[in-house]
mmCIF file of C-alpha atoms in Angstrom:
data_model
loop_
_atom_site.group_PDB
_atom_site.id
_atom_site.type_symbol
_atom_site.label_atom_id
_atom_site.label_comp_id
_atom_site.label_asym_id
_atom_site.label_seq_id
_atom_site.Cartn_x
_atom_site.Cartn_y
_atom_site.Cartn_z
ATOM 1 C CA MET F 1 22.602 -26.293 -4.166
ATOM 2 C CA GLY F 2 19.236 -26.261 -5.924
ATOM 3 C CA LEU F 3 18.369 -25.667 -9.554
ATOM 4 C CA GLY F 4 17.461 -22.071 -8.707
ATOM 5 C CA ASP F 5 21.024 -21.518 -7.555
ATOM 6 C CA LEU F 6 22.394 -22.967 -10.792
ATOM 7 C CA PHE F 7 20.218 -21.004 -13.179
ATOM 8 C CA GLY F 8 18.736 -18.144 -11.169
ATOM 9 C CA ILE F 9 20.127 -14.943 -9.791
ATOM 10 C CA THR F 10 21.892 -15.490 -6.475
ATOM 11 C CA PRO F 11 23.409 -13.091 -3.935
ATOM 12 C CA ALA F 12 26.848 -14.377 -5.002
ATOM 13 C CA LYS F 13 26.139 -13.360 -8.597
ATOM 14 C CA VAL F 14 24.986 -9.959 -7.392
ATOM 15 C CA GLU F 15 28.245 -9.491 -5.459
ATOM 16 C CA LYS F 16 30.185 -10.321 -8.631
ATOM 17 C CA TRP F 17 28.151 -7.800 -10.632
ATOM 18 C CA VAL F 18 28.746 -5.111 -8.004
ATOM 19 C CA ALA F 19 32.497 -5.748 -8.202
ATOM 20 C CA GLU F 20 32.260 -5.516 -12.002
ATOM 21 C CA ARG F 21 30.045 -2.406 -11.730
ATOM 22 C CA ASN F 22 27.550 -4.151 -14.033
ATOM 23 C CA VAL F 23 24.536 -1.879 -13.663
ATOM 24 C CA ALA F 24 22.533 -3.699 -16.360
ATOM 25 C CA LYS F 25 22.717 -7.065 -14.564
ATOM 26 C CA LEU F 26 21.986 -5.460 -11.180
ATOM 27 C CA THR F 27 18.865 -3.764 -12.506
ATOM 28 C CA GLN F 28 17.699 -7.127 -13.899
ATOM 29 C CA ALA F 29 18.199 -8.605 -10.422
ATOM 30 C CA LEU F 30 15.743 -6.029 -9.045
ATOM 31 C CA GLU F 31 13.003 -7.407 -11.271
ATOM 32 C CA LYS F 32 13.810 -11.126 -11.264
ATOM 33 C CA GLY F 33 15.434 -11.867 -7.921
ATOM 34 C CA ASP F 34 14.019 -12.877 -4.572
ATOM 35 C CA GLY F 35 14.092 -10.583 -1.530
ATOM 36 C CA ALA F 36 17.745 -11.238 -0.629
ATOM 37 C CA VAL F 37 18.845 -10.715 -4.222
ATOM 38 C CA ARG F 38 16.855 -7.487 -4.553
ATOM 39 C CA ARG F 39 18.297 -6.144 -1.294
ATOM 40 C CA ALA F 40 21.852 -6.940 -2.437
ATOM 41 C CA ALA F 41 21.176 -5.330 -5.825
ATOM 42 C CA VAL F 42 19.788 -2.183 -4.172
ATOM 43 C CA GLU F 43 22.855 -1.876 -1.954
ATOM 44 C CA GLY F 44 25.180 -2.561 -4.881
ATOM 45 C CA LEU F 45 23.575 0.034 -7.117
ATOM 46 C CA ALA F 46 23.703 2.580 -4.298
ATOM 47 C CA GLN F 47 27.430 1.877 -3.858
ATOM 48 C CA ILE F 48 28.103 2.224 -7.588
ATOM 49 C CA ARG F 49 26.133 5.493 -7.856
ATOM 50 C CA GLY F 50 26.947 7.369 -11.053
ATOM 51 C CA GLY F 51 24.961 8.566 -14.008
ATOM 52 C CA GLU F 52 23.872 5.135 -15.214
ATOM 53 C CA VAL F 53 22.340 4.278 -11.823
ATOM 54 C CA LEU F 54 20.619 7.660 -11.546
ATOM 55 C CA GLN F 55 19.267 7.302 -15.084
ATOM 56 C CA PHE F 56 17.829 3.871 -14.238
ATOM 57 C CA CYS F 57 16.173 5.394 -11.175
ATOM 58 C CA LYS F 58 14.812 8.318 -13.169
ATOM 59 C CA ASP F 59 13.474 6.008 -15.879
ATOM 60 C CA ASN F 60 11.792 3.727 -13.331
ATOM 61 C CA ALA F 61 10.563 6.219 -10.727
ATOM 62 C CA ARG F 62 7.080 5.936 -12.205
ATOM 63 C CA SER F 63 7.174 2.199 -12.929
ATOM 64 C CA SER F 64 3.914 0.296 -12.667
ATOM 65 C CA ASN F 65 5.872 -2.394 -10.783
ATOM 66 C CA GLU F 66 5.670 -1.557 -7.065
ATOM 67 C CA GLN F 67 8.795 -3.617 -6.259
ATOM 68 C CA VAL F 68 10.812 -1.654 -8.800
ATOM 69 C CA ARG F 69 9.510 1.673 -7.441
ATOM 70 C CA TRP F 70 10.401 0.587 -3.902
ATOM 71 C CA ALA F 71 13.895 -0.439 -5.055
ATOM 72 C CA VAL F 72 14.304 2.930 -6.789
ATOM 73 C CA THR F 73 13.362 4.791 -3.614
ATOM 74 C CA GLN F 74 15.806 2.704 -1.578
ATOM 75 C CA ILE F 75 18.646 3.302 -4.042
ATOM 76 C CA LEU F 76 17.987 7.037 -4.174
ATOM 77 C CA GLY F 77 17.649 7.274 -0.403
ATOM 78 C CA LEU F 78 20.968 5.508 0.072
ATOM 79 C CA ILE F 79 22.738 7.660 -2.502
ATOM 80 C CA GLY F 80 21.349 10.750 -0.801
ATOM 81 C CA THR F 81 22.791 13.361 -3.162
ATOM 82 C CA PRO F 82 20.759 16.397 -4.247
ATOM 83 C CA ALA F 83 20.326 14.821 -7.710
ATOM 84 C CA ALA F 84 19.059 11.594 -6.135
ATOM 85 C CA MET F 85 16.649 13.492 -3.889
ATOM 86 C CA GLU F 86 15.297 15.383 -6.888
ATOM 87 C CA ILE F 87 14.516 12.088 -8.650
ATOM 88 C CA LEU F 88 13.065 10.673 -5.422
ATOM 89 C CA GLY F 89 10.519 13.478 -5.492
ATOM 90 C CA THR F 90 9.173 12.131 -8.797
ATOM 91 C CA VAL F 91 8.446 8.590 -7.586
ATOM 92 C CA LYS F 92 4.846 7.720 -8.404
ATOM 93 C CA ASP F 93 3.008 6.402 -5.371
ATOM 94 C CA PRO F 94 -0.709 6.802 -4.702
ATOM 95 C CA ASP F 95 -0.318 7.376 -0.960
ATOM 96 C CA GLU F 96 3.169 8.935 -1.097
ATOM 97 C CA GLU F 97 4.433 6.472 1.521
ATOM 98 C CA LEU F 98 7.257 5.032 -0.610
ATOM 99 C CA ALA F 99 9.475 8.112 -0.329
ATOM 100 C CA LYS F 100 8.943 8.258 3.430
ATOM 101 C CA LYS F 101 9.784 4.557 3.761
ATOM 102 C CA ALA F 102 12.998 5.037 1.789
ATOM 103 C CA LYS F 103 14.170 7.889 3.985
ATOM 104 C CA ASN F 104 13.401 5.865 7.127
ATOM 105 C CA TRP F 105 15.099 2.807 5.635
ATOM 106 C CA LYS F 106 18.262 4.824 4.988
ATOM 107 C CA ALA F 107 18.280 6.194 8.523
ATOM 108 C CA GLN F 108 17.969 2.687 9.982
ATOM 109 C CA ASP F 109 20.622 1.071 7.748
ATOM 110 C CA LYS F 110 23.844 2.840 8.631
ATOM 111 C CA THR F 111 26.081 0.018 7.332
ATOM 112 C CA VAL F 112 25.488 0.637 3.633
ATOM 113 C CA GLY F 113 28.158 2.614 1.845
ATOM 114 C CA LYS F 114 30.794 2.135 4.544
#
């Protein structure tokens, strides 16, 4: 185990936060974690759903951080409710490819939410 595992955000920590339904910690993982951590956080937030997750997505749909916008589109695509799709339509992307990628990502990943 390296120092990053001791002090950083790990997939194991993300799993714990999902079990605790800790939306605040999971949203931090989207900004500070590596690829595996961000993926786990996206899936966890999509599983949790709820108003707090949708509000985070709404608040960050126009983020200047491309990784956060991509995470938001993934979360919303996985949730797939009419409210999520409405927020997805507000995601700021110069070439409008992020929303398309999220929909394709959801279609390819049929294991999430089962």
